[in-house]
Coordinates of C-alpha atoms and ligand atoms in Angstrom, one line a residue:
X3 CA -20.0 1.6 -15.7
X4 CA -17.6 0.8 -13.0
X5 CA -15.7 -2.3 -12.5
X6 CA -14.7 -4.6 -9.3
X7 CA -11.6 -6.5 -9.4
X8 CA -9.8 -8.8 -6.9
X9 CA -7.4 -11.5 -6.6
X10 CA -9.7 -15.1 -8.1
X11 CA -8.6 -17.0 -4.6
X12 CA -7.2 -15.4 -1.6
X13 CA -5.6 -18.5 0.6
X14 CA -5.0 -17.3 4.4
X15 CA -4.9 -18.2 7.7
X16 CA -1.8 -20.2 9.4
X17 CA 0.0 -22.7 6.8
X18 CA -2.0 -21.3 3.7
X19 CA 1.3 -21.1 2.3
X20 CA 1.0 -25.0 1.4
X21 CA -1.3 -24.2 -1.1
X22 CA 1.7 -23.8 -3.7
X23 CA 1.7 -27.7 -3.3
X24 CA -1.7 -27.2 -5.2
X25 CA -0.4 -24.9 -8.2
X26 CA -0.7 -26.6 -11.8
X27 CA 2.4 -25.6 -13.6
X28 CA 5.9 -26.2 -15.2
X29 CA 8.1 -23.2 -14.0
X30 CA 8.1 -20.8 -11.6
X31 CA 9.9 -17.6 -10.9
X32 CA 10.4 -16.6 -6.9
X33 CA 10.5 -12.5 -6.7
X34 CA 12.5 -11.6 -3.6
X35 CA 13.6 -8.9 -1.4
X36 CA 16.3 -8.7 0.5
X37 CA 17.1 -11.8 2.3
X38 CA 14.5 -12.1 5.1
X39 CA 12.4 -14.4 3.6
X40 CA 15.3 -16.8 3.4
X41 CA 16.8 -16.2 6.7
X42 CA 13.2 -17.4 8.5
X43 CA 13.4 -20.5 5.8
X44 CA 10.1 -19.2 4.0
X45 CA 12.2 -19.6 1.0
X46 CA 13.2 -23.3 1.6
X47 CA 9.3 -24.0 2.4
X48 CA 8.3 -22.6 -1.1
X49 CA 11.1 -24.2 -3.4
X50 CA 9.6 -27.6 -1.2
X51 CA 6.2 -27.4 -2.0
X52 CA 6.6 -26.1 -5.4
X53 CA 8.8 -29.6 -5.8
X54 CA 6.1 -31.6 -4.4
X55 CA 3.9 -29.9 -7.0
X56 CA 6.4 -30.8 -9.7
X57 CA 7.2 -26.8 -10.8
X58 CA 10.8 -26.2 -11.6
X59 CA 11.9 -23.0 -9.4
X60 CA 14.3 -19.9 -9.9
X61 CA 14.8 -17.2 -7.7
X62 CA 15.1 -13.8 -8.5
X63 CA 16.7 -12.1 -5.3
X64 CA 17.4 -8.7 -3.7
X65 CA 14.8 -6.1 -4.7
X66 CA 15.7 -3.2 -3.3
X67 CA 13.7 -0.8 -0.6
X68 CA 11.7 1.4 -3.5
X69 CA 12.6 -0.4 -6.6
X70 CA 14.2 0.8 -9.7
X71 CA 12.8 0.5 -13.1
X72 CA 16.2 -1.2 -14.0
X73 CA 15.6 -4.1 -11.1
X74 CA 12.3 -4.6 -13.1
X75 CA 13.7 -4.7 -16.3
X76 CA 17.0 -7.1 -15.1
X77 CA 13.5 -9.1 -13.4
X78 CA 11.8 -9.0 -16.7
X79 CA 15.0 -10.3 -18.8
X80 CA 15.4 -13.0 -16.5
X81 CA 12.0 -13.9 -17.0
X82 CA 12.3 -13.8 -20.7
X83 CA 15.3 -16.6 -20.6
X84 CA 13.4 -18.5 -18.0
X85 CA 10.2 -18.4 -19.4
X86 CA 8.0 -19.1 -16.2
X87 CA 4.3 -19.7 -16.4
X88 CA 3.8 -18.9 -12.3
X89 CA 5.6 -15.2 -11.2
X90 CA 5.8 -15.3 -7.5
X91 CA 6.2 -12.4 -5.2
X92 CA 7.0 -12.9 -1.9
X93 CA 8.2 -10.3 0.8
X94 CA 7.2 -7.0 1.9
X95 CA 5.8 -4.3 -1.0
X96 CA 9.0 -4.0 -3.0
X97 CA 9.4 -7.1 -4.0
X98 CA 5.5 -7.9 -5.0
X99 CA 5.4 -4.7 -6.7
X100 CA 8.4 -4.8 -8.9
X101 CA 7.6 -8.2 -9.6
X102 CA 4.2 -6.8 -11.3
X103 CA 6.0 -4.6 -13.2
X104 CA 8.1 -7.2 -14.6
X105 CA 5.7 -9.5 -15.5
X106 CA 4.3 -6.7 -17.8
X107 CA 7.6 -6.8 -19.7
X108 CA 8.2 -10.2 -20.0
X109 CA 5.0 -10.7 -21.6
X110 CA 5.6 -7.5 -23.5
X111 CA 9.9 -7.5 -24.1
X112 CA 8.7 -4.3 -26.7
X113 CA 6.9 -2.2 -24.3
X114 CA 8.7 1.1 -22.9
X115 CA 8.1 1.9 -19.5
X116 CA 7.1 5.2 -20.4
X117 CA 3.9 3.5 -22.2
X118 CA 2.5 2.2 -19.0
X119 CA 2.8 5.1 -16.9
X120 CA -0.5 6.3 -18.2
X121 CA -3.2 4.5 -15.6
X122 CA -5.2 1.7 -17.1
X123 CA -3.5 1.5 -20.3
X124 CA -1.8 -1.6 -20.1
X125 CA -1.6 -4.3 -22.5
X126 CA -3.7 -7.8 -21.6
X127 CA -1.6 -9.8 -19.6
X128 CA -1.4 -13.6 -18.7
X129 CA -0.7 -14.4 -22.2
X130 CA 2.7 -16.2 -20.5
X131 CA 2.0 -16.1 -16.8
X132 CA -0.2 -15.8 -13.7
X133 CA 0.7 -14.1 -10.7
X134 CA 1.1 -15.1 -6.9
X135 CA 1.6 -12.8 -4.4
X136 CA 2.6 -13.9 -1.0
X137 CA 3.0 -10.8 1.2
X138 CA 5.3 -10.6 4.8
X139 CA 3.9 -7.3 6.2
X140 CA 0.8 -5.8 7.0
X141 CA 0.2 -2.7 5.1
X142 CA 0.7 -2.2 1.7
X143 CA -1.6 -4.8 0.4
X144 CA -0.4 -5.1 -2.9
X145 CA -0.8 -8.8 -2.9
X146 CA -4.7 -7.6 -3.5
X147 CA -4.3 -4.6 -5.7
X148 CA -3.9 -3.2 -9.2
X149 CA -0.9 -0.8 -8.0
X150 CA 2.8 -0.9 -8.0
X151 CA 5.2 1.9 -7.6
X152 CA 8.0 1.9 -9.1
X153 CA 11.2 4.4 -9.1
X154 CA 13.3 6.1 -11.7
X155 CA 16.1 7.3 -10.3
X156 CA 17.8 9.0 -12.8
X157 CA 14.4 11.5 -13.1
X158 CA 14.2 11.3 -9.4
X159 CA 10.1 10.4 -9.9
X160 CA 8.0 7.6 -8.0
X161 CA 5.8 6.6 -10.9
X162 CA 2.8 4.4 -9.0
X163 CA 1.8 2.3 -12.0
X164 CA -1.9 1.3 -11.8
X165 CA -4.4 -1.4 -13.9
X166 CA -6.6 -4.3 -12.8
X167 CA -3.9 -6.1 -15.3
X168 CA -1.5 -6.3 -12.6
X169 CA -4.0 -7.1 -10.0
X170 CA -2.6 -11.0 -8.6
X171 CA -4.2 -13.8 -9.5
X172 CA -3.7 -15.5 -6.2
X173 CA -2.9 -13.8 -3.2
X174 CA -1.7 -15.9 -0.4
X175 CA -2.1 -14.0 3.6
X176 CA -0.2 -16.5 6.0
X177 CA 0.2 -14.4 8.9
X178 CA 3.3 -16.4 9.8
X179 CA 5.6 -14.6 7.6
X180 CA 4.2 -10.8 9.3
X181 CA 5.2 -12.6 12.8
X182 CA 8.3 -11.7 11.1
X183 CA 8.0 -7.7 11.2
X184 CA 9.8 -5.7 13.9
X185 CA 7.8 -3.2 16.3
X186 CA 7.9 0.2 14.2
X187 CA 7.1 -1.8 10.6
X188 CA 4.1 -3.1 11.9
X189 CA 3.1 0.2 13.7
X190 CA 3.6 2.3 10.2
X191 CA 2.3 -0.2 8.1
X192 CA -0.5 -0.7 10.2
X193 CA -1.0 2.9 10.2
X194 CA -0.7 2.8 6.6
X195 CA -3.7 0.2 6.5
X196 CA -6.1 2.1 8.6
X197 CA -5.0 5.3 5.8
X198 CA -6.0 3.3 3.0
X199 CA -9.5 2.3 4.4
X200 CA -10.2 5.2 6.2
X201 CA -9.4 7.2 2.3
X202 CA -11.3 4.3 0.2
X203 CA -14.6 4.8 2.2
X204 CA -14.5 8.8 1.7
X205 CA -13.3 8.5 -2.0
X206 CA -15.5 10.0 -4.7
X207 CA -15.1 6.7 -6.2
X208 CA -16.8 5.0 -2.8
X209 CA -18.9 2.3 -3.7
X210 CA -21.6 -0.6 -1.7
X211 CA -18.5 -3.1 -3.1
X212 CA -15.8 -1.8 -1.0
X213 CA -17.9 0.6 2.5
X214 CA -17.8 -2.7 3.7
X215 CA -14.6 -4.2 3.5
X216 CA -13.6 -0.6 4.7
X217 CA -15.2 -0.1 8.0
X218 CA -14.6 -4.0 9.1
X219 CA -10.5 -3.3 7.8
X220 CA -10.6 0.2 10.3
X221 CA -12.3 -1.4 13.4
X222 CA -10.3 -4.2 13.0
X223 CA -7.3 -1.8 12.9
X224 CA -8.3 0.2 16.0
X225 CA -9.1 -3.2 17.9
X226 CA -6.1 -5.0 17.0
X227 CA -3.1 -3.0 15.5
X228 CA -1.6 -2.1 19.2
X229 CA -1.3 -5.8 20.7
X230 CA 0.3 -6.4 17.4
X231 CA 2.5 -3.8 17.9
X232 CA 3.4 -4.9 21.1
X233 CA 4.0 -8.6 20.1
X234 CA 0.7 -10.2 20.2
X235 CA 0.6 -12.7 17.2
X236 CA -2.9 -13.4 17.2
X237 CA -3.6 -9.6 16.9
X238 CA -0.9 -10.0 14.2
X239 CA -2.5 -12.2 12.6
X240 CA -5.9 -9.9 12.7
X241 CA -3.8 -7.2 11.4
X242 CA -2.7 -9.3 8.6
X243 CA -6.2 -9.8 7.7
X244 CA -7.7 -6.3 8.1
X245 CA -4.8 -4.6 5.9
X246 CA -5.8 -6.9 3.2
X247 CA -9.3 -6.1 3.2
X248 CA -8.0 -2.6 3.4
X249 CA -6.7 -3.1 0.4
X250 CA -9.9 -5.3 -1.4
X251 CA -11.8 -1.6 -0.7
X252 CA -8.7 1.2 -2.1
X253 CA -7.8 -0.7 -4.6
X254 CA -11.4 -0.4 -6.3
X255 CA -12.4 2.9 -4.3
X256 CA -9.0 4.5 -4.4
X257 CA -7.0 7.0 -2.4
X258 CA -7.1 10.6 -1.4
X259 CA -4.7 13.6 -0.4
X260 CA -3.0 12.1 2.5
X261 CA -1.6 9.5 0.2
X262 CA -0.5 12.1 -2.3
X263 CA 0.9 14.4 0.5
X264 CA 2.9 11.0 1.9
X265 CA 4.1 10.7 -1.9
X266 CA 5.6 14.0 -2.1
X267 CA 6.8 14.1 0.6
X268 CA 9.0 10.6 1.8
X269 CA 11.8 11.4 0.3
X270 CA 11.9 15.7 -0.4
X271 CA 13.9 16.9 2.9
X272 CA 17.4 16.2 3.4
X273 CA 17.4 15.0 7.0
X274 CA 16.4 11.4 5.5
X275 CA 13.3 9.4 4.8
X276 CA 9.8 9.7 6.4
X277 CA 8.4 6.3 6.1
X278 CA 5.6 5.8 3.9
X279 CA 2.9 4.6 6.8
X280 CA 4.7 7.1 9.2
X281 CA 3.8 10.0 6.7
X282 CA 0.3 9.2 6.7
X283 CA -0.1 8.6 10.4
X284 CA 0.7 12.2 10.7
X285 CA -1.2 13.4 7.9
X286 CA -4.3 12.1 8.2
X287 CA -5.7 13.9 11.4
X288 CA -5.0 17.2 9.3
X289 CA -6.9 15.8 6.2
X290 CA -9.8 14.6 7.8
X291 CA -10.3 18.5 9.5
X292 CA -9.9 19.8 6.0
X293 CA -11.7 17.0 4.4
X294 CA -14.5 17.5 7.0
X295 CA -16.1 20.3 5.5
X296 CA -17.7 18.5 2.7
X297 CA -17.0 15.0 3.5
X298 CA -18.8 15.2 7.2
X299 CA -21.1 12.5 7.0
X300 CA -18.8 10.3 5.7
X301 CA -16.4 10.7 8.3
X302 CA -19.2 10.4 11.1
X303 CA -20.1 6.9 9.7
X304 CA -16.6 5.7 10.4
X305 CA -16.3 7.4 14.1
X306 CA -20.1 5.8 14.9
X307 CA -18.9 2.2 13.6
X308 CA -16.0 2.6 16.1
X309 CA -18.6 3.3 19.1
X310 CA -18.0 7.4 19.2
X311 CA -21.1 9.2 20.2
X312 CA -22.2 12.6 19.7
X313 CA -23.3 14.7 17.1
X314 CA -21.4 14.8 13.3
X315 CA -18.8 16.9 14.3
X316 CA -18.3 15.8 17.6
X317 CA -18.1 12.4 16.9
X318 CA -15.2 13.7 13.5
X319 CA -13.4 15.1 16.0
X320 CA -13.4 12.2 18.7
X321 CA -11.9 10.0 14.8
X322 CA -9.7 12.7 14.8
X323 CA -8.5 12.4 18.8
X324 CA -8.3 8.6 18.6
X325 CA -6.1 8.4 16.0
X326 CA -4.0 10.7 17.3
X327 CA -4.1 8.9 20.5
X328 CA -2.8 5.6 18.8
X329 CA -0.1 7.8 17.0
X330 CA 1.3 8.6 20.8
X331 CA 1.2 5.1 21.8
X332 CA 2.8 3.8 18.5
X333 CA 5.2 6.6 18.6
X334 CA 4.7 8.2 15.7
X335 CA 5.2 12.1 16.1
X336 CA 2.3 14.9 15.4
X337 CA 4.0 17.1 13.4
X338 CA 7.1 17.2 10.6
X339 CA 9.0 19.5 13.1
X340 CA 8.9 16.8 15.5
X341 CA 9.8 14.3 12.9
X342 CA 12.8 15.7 12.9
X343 CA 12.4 18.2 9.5
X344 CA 13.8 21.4 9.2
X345 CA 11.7 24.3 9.1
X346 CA 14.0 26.5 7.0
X347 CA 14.3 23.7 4.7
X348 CA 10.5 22.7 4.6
X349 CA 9.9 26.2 4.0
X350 CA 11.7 26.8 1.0
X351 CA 10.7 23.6 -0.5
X352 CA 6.4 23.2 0.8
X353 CA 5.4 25.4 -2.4
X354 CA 6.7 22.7 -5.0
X355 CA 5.6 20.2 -2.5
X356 CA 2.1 21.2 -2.9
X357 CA 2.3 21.5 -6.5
X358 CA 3.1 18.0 -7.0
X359 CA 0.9 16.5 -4.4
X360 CA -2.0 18.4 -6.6
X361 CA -0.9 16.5 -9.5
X362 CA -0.6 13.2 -7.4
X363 CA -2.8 10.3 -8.9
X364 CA -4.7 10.1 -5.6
X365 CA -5.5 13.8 -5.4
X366 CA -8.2 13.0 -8.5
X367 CA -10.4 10.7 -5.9
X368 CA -10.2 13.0 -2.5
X369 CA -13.4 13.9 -1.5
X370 CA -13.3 17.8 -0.8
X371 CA -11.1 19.5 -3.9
X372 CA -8.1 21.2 -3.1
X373 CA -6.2 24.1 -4.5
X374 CA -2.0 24.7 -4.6
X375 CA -2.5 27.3 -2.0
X376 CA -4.7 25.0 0.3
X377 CA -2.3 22.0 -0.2
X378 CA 0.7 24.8 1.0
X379 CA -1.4 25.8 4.4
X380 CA -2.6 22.5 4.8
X381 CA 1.1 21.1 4.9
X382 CA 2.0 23.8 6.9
X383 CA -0.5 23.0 9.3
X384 CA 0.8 19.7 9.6
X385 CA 4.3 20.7 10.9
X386 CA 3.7 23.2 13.1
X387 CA 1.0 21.5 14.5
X388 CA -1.8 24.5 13.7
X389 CA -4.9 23.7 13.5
X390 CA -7.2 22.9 9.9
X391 CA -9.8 25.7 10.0
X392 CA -10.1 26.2 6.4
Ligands
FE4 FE1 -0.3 3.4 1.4

């Protein structure tokens, strides 16, 4: 048996965020990042509406890029003294995840973090609260999904938490608040988006629910993600729209290997960062090659809903050359040498790279298997630019 799991109401379009004048409660908490949402007086609107609905409101601010298992449990003790009966998460990813995470220990103050690392193991929630989330770019989708990743920083581990518990209860896509993103957040988040549908209609865990809400998320990616990119808010808007459908189909399909590869390696090489939609714009040309080999067909469906012609292959490799077309004109580099990684530091550190992105939770759903040694060329591959011909 399998099991299909979305938001109960998803409010969008231009002004959806009025529907918090429509939310039967007493108290809410407001989950925040860092300051954005208040400087374009998205924060101001919310505290007004919930007013108008007669819901008492605290803020819980500053959520940091990446957050810390002891944000959520300072987020969870608030709750406790608080005692909400609405969490709401507004802001990019950070913020809507860690605000998951807390909601699982303010329901549960007894629970260790450690017991809800295992997937799908979490206790039943909404015993003291529902969940809102109310999401400001166009990627992550978490405002749809059952994940949340959340850091320890002393262990140095990204633990991506995972159970239809923490999937919202409402989920609110007003594309005013992505008119907020800046040109390269919208092009890696957008690239991020296309990622997630692109890996949830190959996933072993595929499914008649979510091939739909896939292929619709990546045309509408290919036919709207650059005019967003260059300023366009009515592409913006589609954008907003097609990464949370993008979301709908991975969060009940899953991921695959580009995701765990983009995991591993974000934050591994000293010369800083690689963005999390950035990573997987440069991965995924390299994965669908490998991918290719017993995952052909699958791949084929997406280049023919996109108007490629050809035969399997041909048309795979005509997926493969448009995305790497958009990744020029979004300027997202090919490889990790370009990204600016060094090669004798990549080097020494791509085996235990490859060992963890085996045991990444979305290795589990990719659709060809992969072994430590493939995972090593493979990454190789993708900074020296070689091509995938194994
Ligand atoms: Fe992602």
């Amino acid at each position: 048996m399998m099991r299909y799991t979305l938001p109960r109401d998803m409010y969008y379009g231009n002004g959806a965020l009025e529907q918090l004048k429509n939310i039967k409660g007493k108290k809410a908490i407001l989950v925040l990042g860092g300051g954005s949402m208040k400087k374009f007086g998205f924060v101001e609107r919310v505290v007004k509406y919930l007013t108008e609905a007669g819901i008492e409101t605290k803020l819980f601010e500053n959520v940091e890029p990446d957050p810390s298992v002891e944000t959520v449990m300072k987020g969870a003790k608030a709750m406790q003294d608080f005692e909400p009966d609405w969490i709401i998460a507004m802001g990019g990813g950070s913020p809507i995840d860690a605000a998951k995470a807390m909601w699982v220990f303010y329901e549960y103050p007894d629970t260790s973090f450690e017991e809800i690392i295992q997937p799908f193991s979490f206790p039943e929630l909404r015993q003291k609260a529902k969940f809102i989330a109310i999401p400001s770019t166009s990627g992550t989708a978490t405002e749809v999904t059952a994940f949340s990743v959340i850091t320890d920083y002393a262990k140095g581990i990204k633990y991506p938490l995972a159970d239809f518990n923490i999937t919202p209860d409402i989920a609110i896509v007003d594309p005013a608040l992505a008119e907020t993103m800046p040109p390269t957040l919208t092009a890696h988040t957008g690239m991020d988006a296309l990622t997630h549908a692109v890996e949830a209609y190959v996933s072993t865990l595929n499914s008649p629910f979510t091939d739909p809400l896939a292929i619709k998320a990546i045309q509408m990616v290919f036919e709207y993600l650059m005019a967003s990119y260059q300023g366009d808010m009515s592409a913006r808007e589609q954008m907003h729209y097609a990464q949370c459908m993008a979301g709908q189909a991975f969060s009940n399909a899953l991921l695959g290997i580009v995701h765990s590869m983009a995991h591993k390696t974000g934050a591994a090489f000293s010369t800083g960062h690689i963005p999390h939609g950035c990573a997987n714009a440069i991965y995924l040309p390299y994965v669908i090659k490998f991918n290719a080999k017993t995952a052909q067909k699958r791949y084929a469906d997406i280049a023919r809903s996109l108007g490629i012609t050809g035969t399997d292959a041909e048309i795979v490799k005509g997926l493969c050359d448009k995305i790497d077309e958009y990744n020029v004109k979004l300027g997202i580099p090919k490889t990790l040498k370009e990204f600016g990684i060094n090669e004798k530091e990549f080097l020494e550190k791509v085996a235990v790279i490859a060992e963890l992105a085996i045991g990444d939770a979305c290795t589990g759903s990719n659709p060809r298997t992969i072994t430590v040694k493939e995972m090593e060329k493979l990454l190789t591959c993708t900074y020296y630019g070689t091509e995938v011909d194994f």
